[in-house]
Coordinates of C-alpha atoms in Angstrom, one line a residue:
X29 CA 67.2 -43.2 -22.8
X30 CA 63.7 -43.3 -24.4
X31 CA 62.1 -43.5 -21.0
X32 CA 64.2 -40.0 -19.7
X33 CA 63.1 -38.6 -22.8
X34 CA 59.2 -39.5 -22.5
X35 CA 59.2 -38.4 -19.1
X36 CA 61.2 -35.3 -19.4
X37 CA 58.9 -34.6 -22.7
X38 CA 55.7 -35.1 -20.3
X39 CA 56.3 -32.3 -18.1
X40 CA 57.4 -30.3 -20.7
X41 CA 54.1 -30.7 -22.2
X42 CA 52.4 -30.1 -18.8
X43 CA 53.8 -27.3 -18.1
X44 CA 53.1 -26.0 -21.4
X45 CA 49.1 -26.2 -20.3
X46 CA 50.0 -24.6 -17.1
X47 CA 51.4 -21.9 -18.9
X48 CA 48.7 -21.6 -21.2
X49 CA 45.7 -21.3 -18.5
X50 CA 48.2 -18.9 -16.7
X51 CA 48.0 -16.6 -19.6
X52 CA 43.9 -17.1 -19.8
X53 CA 44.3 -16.3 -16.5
X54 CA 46.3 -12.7 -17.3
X55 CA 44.0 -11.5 -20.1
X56 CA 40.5 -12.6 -18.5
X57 CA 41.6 -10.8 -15.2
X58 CA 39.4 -8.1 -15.5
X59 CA 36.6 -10.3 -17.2
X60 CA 33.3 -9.8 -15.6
X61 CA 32.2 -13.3 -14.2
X62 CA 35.6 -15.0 -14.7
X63 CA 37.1 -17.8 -12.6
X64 CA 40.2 -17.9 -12.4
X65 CA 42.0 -21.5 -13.6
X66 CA 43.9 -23.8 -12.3
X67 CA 46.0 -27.1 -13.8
X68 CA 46.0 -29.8 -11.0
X69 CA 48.4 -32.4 -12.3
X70 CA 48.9 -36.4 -11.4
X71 CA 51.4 -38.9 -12.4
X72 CA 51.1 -41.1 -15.3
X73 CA 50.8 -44.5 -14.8
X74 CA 54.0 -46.0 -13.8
X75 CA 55.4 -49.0 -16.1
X76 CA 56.4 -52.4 -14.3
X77 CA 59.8 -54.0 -14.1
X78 CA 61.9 -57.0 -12.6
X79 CA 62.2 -54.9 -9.2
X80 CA 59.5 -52.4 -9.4
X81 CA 57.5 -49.5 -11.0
X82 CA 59.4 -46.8 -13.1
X83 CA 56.9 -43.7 -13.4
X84 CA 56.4 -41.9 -16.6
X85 CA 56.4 -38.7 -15.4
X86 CA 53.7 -36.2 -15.0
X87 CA 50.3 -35.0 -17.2
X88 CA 47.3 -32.5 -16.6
X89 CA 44.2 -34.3 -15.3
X90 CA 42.0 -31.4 -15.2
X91 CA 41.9 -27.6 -15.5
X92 CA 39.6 -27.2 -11.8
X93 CA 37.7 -23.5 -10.9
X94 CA 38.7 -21.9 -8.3
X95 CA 35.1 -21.3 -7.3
X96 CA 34.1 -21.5 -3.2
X97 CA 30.4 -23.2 -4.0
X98 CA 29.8 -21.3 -0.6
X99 CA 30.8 -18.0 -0.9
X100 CA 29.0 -17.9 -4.6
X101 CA 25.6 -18.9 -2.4
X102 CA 26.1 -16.1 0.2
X103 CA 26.7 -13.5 -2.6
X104 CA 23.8 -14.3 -4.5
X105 CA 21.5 -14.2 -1.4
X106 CA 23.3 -11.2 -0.6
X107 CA 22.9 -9.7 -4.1
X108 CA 19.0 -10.4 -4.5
X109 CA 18.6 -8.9 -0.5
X110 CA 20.7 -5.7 -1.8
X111 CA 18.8 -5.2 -4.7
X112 CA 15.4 -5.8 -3.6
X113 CA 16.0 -3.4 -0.8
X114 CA 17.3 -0.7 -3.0
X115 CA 14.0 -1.1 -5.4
X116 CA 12.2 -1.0 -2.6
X117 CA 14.1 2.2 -1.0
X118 CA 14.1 4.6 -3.9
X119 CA 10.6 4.0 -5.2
X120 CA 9.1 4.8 -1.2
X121 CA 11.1 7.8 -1.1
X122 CA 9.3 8.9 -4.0
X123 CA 6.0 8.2 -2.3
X124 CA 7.3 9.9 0.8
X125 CA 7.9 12.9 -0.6
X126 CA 4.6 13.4 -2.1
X127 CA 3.4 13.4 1.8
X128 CA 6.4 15.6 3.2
X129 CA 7.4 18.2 0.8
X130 CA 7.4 21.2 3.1
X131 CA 4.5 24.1 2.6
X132 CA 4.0 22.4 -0.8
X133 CA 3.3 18.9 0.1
X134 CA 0.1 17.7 1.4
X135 CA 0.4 18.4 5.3
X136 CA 1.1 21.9 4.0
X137 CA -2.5 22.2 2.3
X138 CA -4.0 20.6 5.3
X139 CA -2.4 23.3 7.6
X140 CA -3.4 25.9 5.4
X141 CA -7.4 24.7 5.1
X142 CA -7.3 24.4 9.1
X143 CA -5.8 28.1 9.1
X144 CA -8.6 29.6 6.9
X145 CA -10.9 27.7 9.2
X146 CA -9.4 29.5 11.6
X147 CA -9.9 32.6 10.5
X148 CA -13.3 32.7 9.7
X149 CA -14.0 31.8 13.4
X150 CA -11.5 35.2 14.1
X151 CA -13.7 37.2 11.9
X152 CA -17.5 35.9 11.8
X153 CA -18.1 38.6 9.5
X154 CA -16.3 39.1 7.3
X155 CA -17.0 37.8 3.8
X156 CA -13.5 38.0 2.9
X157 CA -12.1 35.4 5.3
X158 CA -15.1 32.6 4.4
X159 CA -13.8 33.3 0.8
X160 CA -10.4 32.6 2.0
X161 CA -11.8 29.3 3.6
X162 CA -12.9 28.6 0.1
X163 CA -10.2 29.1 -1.7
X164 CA -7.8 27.3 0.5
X165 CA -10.6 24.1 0.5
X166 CA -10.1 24.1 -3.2
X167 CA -6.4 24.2 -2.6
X168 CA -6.3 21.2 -0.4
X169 CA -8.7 19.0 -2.9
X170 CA -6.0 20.6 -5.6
X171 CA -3.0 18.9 -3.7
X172 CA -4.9 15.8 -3.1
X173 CA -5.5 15.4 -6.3
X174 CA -2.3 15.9 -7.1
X175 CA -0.9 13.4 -5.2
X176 CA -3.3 10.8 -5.8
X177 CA -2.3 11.1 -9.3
X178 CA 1.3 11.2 -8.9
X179 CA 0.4 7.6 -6.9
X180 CA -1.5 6.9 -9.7
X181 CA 1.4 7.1 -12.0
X182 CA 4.2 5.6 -10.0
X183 CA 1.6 2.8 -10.0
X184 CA 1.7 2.6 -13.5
X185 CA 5.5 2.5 -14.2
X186 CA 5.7 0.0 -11.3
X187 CA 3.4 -2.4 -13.4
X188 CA 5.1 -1.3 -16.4
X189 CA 8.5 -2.1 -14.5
X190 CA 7.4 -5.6 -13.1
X191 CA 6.2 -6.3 -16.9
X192 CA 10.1 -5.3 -18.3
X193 CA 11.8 -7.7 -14.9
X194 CA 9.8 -10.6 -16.1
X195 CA 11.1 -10.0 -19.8
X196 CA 14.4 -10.2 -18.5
X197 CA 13.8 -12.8 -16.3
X198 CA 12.7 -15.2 -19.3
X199 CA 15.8 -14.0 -21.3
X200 CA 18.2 -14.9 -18.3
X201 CA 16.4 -18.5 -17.9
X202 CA 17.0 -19.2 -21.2
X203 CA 20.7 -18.6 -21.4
X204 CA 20.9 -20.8 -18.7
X205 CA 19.1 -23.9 -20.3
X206 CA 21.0 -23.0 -23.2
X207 CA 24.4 -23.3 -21.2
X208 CA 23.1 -26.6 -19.3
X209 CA 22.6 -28.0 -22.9
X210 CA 26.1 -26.5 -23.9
X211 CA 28.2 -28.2 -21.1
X212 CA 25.9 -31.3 -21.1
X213 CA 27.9 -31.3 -24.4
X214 CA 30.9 -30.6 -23.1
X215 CA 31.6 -32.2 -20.5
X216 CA 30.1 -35.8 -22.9
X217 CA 32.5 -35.0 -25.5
X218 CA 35.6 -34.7 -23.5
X219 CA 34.6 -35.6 -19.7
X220 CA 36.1 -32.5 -18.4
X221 CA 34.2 -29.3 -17.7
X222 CA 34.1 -26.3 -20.2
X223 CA 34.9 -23.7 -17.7
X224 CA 34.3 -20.8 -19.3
X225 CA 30.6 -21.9 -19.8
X226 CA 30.5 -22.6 -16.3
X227 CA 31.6 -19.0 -15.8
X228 CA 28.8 -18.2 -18.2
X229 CA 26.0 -20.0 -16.7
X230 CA 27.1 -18.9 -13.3
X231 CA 27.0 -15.5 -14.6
X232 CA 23.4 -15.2 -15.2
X233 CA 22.6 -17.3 -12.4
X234 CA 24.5 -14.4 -10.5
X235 CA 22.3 -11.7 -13.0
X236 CA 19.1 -13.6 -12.2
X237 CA 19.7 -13.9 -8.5
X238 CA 19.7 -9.9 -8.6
X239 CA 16.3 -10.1 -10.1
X240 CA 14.8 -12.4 -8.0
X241 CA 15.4 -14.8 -5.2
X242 CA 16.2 -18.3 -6.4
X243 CA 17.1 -21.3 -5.3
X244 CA 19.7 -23.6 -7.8
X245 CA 20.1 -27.9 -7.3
X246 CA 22.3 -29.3 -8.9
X247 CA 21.2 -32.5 -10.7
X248 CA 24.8 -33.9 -12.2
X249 CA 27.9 -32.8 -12.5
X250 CA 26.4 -30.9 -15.4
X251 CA 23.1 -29.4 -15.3
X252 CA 22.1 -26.8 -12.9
X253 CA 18.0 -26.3 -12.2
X254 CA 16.8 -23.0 -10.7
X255 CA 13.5 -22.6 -8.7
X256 CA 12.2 -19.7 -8.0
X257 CA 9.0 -18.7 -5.3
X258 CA 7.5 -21.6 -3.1
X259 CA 9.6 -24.7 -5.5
X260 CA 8.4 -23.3 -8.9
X261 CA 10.8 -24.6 -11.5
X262 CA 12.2 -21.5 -13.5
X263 CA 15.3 -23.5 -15.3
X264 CA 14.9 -27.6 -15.3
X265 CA 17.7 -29.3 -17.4
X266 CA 17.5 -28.1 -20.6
X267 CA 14.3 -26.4 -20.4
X268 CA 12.9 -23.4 -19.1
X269 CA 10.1 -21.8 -17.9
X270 CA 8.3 -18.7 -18.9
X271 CA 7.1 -16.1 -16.4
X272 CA 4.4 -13.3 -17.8
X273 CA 2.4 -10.5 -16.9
X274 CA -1.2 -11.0 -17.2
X275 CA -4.1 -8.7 -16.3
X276 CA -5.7 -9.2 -12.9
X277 CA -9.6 -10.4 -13.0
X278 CA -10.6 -7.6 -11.5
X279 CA -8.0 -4.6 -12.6
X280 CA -6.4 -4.7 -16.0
X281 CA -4.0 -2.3 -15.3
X282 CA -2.9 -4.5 -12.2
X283 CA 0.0 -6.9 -13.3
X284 CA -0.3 -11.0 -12.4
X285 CA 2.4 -13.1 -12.7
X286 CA 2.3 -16.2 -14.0
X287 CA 4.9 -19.1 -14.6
X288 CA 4.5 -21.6 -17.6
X289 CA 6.3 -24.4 -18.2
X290 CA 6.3 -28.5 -18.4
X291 CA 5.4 -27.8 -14.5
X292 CA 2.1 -26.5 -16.0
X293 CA 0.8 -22.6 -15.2
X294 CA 0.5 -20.8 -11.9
X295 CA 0.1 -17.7 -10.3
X296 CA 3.4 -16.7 -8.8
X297 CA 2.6 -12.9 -7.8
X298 CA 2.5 -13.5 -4.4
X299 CA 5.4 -16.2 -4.1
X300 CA 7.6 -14.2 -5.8
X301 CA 10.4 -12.9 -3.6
X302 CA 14.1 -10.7 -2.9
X303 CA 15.8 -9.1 -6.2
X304 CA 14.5 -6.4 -8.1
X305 CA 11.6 -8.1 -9.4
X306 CA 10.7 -8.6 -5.1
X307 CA 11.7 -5.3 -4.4
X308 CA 9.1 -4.0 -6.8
X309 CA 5.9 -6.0 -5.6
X310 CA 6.8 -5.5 -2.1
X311 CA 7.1 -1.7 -2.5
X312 CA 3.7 -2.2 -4.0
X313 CA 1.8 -4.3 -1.6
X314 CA 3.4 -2.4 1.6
X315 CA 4.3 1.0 0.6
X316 CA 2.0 1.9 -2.9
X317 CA -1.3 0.7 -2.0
X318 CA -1.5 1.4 1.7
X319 CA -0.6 5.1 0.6
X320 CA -3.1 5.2 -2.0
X321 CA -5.5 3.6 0.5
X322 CA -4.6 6.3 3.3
X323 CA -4.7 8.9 0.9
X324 CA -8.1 8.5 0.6
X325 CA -9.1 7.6 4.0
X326 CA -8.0 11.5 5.0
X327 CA -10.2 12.7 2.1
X328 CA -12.8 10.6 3.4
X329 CA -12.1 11.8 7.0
X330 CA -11.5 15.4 6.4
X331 CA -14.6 15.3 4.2
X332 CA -16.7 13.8 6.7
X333 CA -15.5 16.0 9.7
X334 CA -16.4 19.3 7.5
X335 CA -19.8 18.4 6.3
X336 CA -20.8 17.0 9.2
X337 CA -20.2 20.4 11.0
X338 CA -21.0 22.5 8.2
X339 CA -24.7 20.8 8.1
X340 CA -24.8 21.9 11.7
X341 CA -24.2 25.3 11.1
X342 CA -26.0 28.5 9.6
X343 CA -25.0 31.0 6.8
X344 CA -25.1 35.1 6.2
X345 CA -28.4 34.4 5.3
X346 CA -29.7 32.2 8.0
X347 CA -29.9 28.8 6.1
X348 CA -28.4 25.6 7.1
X349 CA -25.4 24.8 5.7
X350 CA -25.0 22.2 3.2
X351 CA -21.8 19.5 2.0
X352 CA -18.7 21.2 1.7
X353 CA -17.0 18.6 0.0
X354 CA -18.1 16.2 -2.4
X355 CA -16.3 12.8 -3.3
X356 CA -16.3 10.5 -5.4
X357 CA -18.0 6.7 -5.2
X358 CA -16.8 3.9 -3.5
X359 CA -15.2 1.3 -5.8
X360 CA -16.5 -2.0 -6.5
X361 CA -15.5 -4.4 -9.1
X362 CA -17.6 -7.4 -10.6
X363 CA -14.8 -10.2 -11.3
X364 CA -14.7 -10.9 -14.6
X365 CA -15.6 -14.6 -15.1
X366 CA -18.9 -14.3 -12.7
X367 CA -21.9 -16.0 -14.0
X368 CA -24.8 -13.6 -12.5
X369 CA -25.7 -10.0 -13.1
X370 CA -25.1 -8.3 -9.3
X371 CA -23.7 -5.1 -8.9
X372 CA -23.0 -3.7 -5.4
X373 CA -23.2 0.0 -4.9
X374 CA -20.9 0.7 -1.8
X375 CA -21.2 3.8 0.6
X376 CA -18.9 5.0 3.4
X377 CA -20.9 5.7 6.5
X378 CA -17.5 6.1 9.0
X379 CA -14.7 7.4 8.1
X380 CA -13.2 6.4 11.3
X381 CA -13.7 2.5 11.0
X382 CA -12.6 2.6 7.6
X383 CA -9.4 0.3 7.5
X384 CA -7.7 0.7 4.8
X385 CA -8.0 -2.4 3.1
X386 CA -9.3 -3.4 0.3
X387 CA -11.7 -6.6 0.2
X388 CA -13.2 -9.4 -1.8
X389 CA -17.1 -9.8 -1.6
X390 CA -17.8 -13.7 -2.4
X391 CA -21.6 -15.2 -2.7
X392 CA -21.9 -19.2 -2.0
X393 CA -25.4 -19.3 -3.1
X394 CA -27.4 -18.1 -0.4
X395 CA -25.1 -15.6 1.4
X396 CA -22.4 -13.3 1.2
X397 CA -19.1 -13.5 2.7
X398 CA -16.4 -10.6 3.0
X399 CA -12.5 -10.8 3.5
X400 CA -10.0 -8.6 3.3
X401 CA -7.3 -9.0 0.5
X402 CA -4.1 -7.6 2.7
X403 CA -4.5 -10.2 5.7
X404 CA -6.9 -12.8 4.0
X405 CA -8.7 -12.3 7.4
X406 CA -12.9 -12.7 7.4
X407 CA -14.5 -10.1 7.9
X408 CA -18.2 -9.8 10.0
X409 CA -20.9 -9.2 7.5
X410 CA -24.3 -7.9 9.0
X411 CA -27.4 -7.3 6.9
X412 CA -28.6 -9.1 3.8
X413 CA -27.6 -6.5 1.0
X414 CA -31.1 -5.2 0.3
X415 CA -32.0 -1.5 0.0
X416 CA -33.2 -1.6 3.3
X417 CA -30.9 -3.5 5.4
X418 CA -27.4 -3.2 3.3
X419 CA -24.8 -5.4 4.5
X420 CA -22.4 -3.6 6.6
X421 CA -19.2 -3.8 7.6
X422 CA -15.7 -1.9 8.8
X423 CA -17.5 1.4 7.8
X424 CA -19.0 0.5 4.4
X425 CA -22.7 0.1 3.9
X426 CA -23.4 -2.4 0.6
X427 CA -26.2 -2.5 -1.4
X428 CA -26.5 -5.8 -3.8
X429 CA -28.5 -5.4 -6.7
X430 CA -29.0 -8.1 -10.0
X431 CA -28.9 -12.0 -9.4
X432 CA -26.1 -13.1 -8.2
X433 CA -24.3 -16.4 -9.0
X434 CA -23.1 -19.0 -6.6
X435 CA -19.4 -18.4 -6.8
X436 CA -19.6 -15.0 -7.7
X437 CA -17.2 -13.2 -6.4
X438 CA -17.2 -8.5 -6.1
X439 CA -13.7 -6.4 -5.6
X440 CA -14.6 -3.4 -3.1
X441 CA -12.1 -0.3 -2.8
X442 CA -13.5 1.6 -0.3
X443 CA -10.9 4.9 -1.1
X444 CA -9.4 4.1 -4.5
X445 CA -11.8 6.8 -6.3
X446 CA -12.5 9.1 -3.7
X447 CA -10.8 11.9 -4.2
X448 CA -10.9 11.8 -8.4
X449 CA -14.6 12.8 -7.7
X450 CA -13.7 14.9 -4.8
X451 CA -14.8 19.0 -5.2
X452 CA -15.6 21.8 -3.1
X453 CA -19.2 22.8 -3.4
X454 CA -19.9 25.8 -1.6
X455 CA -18.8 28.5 -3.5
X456 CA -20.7 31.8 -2.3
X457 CA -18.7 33.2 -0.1
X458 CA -22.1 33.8 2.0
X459 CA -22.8 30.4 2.3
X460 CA -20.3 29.5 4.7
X461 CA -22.1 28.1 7.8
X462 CA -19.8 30.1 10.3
X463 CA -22.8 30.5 13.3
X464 CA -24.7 27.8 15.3
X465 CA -28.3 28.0 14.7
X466 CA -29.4 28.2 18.5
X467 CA -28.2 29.8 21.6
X468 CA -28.4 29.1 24.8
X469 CA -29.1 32.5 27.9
X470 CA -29.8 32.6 31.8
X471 CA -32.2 35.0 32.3
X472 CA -31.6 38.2 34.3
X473 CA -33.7 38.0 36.9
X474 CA -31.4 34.9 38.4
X475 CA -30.8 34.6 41.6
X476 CA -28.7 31.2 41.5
X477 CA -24.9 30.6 41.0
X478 CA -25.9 28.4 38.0
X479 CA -23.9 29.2 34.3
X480 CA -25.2 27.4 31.1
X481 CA -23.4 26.6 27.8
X482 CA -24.4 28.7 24.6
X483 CA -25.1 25.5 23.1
X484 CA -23.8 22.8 20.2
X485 CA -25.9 21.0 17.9
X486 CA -26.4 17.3 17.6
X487 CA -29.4 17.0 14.9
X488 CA -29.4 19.5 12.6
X489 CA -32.1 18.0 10.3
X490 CA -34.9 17.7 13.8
X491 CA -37.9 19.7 12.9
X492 CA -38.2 21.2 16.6
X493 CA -34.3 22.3 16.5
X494 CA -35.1 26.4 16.8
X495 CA -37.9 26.0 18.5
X496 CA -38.0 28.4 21.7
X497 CA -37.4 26.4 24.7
X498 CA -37.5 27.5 28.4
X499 CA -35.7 25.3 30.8
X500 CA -37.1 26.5 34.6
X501 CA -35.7 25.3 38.0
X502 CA -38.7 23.5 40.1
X503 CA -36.2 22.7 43.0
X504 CA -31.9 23.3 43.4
X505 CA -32.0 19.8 41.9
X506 CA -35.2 19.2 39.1
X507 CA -36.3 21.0 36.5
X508 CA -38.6 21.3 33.8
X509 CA -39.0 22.1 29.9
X510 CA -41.2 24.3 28.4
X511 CA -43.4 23.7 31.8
X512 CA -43.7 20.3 31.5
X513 CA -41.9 17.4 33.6
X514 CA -39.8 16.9 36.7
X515 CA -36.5 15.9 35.3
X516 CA -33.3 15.8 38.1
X517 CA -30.9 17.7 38.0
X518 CA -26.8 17.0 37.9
X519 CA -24.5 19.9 37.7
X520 CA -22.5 19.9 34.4
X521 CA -24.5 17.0 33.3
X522 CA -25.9 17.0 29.0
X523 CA -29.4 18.1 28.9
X524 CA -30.2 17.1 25.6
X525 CA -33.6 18.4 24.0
X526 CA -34.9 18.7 20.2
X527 CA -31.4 17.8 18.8
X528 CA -29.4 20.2 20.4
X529 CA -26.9 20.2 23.7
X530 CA -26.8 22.3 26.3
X531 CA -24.8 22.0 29.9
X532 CA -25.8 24.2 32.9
X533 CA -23.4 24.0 35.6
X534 CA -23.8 25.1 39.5
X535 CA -26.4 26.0 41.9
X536 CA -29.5 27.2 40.6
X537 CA -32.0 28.8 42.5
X538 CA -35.8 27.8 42.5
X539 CA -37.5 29.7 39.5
X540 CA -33.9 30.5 37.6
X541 CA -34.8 30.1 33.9
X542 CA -32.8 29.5 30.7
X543 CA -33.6 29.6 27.6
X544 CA -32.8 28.1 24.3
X545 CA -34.1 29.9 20.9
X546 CA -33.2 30.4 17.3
X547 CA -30.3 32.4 16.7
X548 CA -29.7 32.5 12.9
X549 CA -29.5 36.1 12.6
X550 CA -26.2 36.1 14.3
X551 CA -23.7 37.1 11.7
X552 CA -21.4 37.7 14.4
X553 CA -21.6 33.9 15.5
X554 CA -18.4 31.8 15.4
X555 CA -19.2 28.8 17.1
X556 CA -19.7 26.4 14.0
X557 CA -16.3 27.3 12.5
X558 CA -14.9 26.9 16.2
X559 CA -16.5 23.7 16.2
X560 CA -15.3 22.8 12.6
X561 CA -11.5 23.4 14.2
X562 CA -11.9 20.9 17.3
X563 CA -13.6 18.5 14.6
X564 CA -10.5 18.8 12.5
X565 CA -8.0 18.3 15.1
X566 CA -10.1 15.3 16.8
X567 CA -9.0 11.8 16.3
X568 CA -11.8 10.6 13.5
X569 CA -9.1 7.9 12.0
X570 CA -8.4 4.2 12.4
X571 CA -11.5 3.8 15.4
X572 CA -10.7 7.3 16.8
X573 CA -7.3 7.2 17.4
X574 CA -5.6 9.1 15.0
X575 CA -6.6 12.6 13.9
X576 CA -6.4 14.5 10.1
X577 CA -3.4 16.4 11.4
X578 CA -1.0 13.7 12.3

């Protein structure tokens, strides 16, 4: 009878478990994090008789997850992809629209500039239009300025950001030591599993996993270690690791992250990967800093386009024109821990092979080296550095002053200040080279089919420029200049003389004359600011491919 009671009193008690994780179950249903519980039962050990085994009924072995080790995997990859792509998302729409925003964005100020361009080639005369021109030219360095430093502040909340993910990061890694201490505990004291600090730690593994991407071994039926980037340990037993912000050699303001622990230090910035922590950097490196970069490669552009035409042209009062825009330097950066005194003064000399990136000047002792810092590619260096033969490279001419040390190593942003120095320096109205200074006539006496161009200027700083020059027509095919030489003659073909162009098409006769002579009194002339318009809409980006406009 003792034997039907033991037994009978086993299951009771059994079920008694079963019905207390049943009710854990019921009120931790709509627990964040929570598992939910199950009893597994097993027989207890049966007692021996004459002619057998007589069990003694049933008892709880263990109170088991009901966790798919799998599926908890997948949702954490799944949870640091959907996070870091949703970081990344909204902060580039916020860059976008900076670029897009209708009449008011920066396409809109571009359209406008090229408009009042326009215009002054529609009316050479008037003084109103050219003061049009300037205004809208102040308008455009206006709205780049304003983005730039809308760029300059999403920057700095994205560093502040990153800074504020790390904190959390540290705080998370923590709890989770703390746990593996916990159930280390737990699980010694008892040899069962504390689930709900299982649901704990896997709770902030699952918070973590939204920051960054990680990857968790377990080492024993109790501890779980979490490595984050390339194999850097985050969480290792009982310990873990602390990830900070520190100021880049070169930029202060630009955030480094580095991970500290019994592993030692190391820079983790660029290992670093998925979650929000991912989504941030990589909205930096591919979306912030190109922007910023191509920002100023179209102030750069549309800067070098306009003065180059404007210096080509004349004013109402029959003076060369001068810079419209000014910008400001090229950027360049001594690291901080370099032993020598050089400083590089850095120049753009064309727009068009600018790139983009930004790059790292290094000095081995005898010579300089150049890379850029987006591809880590070398980049051909030619010239020594000196005053008179710079180095030179992707559009940048470099000037090395000081004594350098071997090892020494020089940051170079080719754009990153441009347009915070960029201004509009023609401000008389007058002043606005609208006419070319020479033109180009057949004479009336010609008998010949032949038509010549009024002439575009290649030179505007050669001495001989508006010098009167008489091209005469020896035979249907040579000519002469000024009445001296024998030079052949190709329909349609360049004739270029004292830094101007001229093209003189079809069949002259012998004797047909042109002429070529100083036309700065032309207020009437539109030809510079029609030439200004085809400079604007030519492709002067990325080698000559890609215009301002596009």
């Amino acid at each position: 009878m003792s034997q039907v009671l033991a037994s009978g009193l086993s299951g009771l008690l059994a079920f008694q478990r079963a019905l207390d994780v049943t009710s854990h179950n019921i009120a931790n249903a709509n627990t964040e994090g929570y598992s939910r519980q199950r009893v597994e039962f097993a027989t207890l050990p049966a007692s021996p008789f004459s002619n057998g085994w007589i069990g003694k009924g049933v008892d709880v072995s263990t109170v088991r997850r009901m966790v798919d080790d799998f599926l908890v995997t997948q949702t954490r990859t799944s949870s640091s992809s959907l996070e870091r792509l949703s970081t990344f998302a909204t902060q580039s729409e916020r860059v976008s629209k900076l670029f897009v925003d209708g009449d008011n964005g920066l396409s809109g100020a571009l359209q406008k500039f090229q408009n009042a361009i326009q215009g002054v080639a529609t009316e050479p005369t008037s003084v109103a239009a050219r003061q049009v021109l300037i205004g809208q030219a102040d308008g455009l360095v206006q709205r780049l300025d304003y983005v730039d430093t809308q760029l300059r502040s999403i920057d700095g909340e994205t560093a502040s950001q990153v800074g504020i993910e790390a904190a959390e990061i540290n705080s998370i890694a923590s709890g989770i030591a703390r746990l593996n201490k916990e159930i280390t505990a737990g699980i010694g004291a008892t040899g069962q599993p504390p689930n709900d600090l299982l649901d704990q730690r896997d709770k902030l593994i699952d918070q973590l996993a939204s920051k960054v991407t990680i990857n968790v071994i377990p080492q024993d039926a109790a501890v779980l270690n979490v490595f984050i980037g390339k194999g850097q340990a985050l969480v290792l037993n009982e310990k873990a690791a602390s990830l900070s912000v520190q100021p880049d050699a070169y930029d202060g303001s630009r955030p480094r992250l580095v991970l500290s622990g019994g592993q030692g230090t190391s820079d983790v910035t660029s290992a670093i990967s998925g979650g929000a922590l991912g989504g941030l950097l990589d909205f930096r490196s591919q979306v912030l800093e190109p922007a910023r970069a191509d920002l100023g490669r179209l102030a750069a552009g549309v800067a070098e386009a306009v003065n180059t035409q404007h210096r080509a042209g004349v004013d109402l009062r029959g003076s060369f024109g001068t810079d419209f825009f000014a910008t400001g330097p090229v950027d360049s950066v001594e690291r901080s821990t370099n032993a020598g005194s050089a400083d590089v003064t850095a120049t753009i000399t064309s727009a068009s092979a600018l790139t983009g990136a930004d790059y790292e000047l290094s000095y081995n002792g005898t010579a300089w080296s150049m890379k850029r810092l987006d591809s880590g590619a070398t980049v051909t260096l030619a010239g020594t550095g000196t005053v008179a033969d710079p180095l030179r490279a992707d559009g940048l001419s470099m000037v090395v002053s000081g004594a350098p040390a071997s090892g020494d190593t020089v940051l170079v942003r080719p754009t990153r200040e441009l347009i915070q120095g960029m201004s509009v320096l023609v401000s008389d109205a007058t002043r606005v080279a609208a006419a070319a200074p020479i033109a180009a006539s057949a004479a009336a006496s010609n008998v010949g089919g032949a038509t010549i161009t009024r002439g575009e200027v290649l030179d505007p700083a050669n001495a001989a420029l508006k010098n009167a020059t008489t091209i005469q027509f020896l035979t249907p095919t040579t000519y002469s200049v000024n009445g001296a030489g024998s030079f052949t003659y190709t329909s349609g073909q360049p004739i270029d003389i004292n830094g101007w162009r001229v093209k003189i098409a079809g069949s002259p006769a012998v004797g047909d004359r042109f002429t070529v002579t100083d036309s700065s009194n032309a207020t009437g002339d539109n030809r510079n600011m029609l030439a200004m318009t085809q400079a604007m809409q030519a492709p002067r980006l990325d080698g000559g491919t890609t215009s301002i406009q596009a």
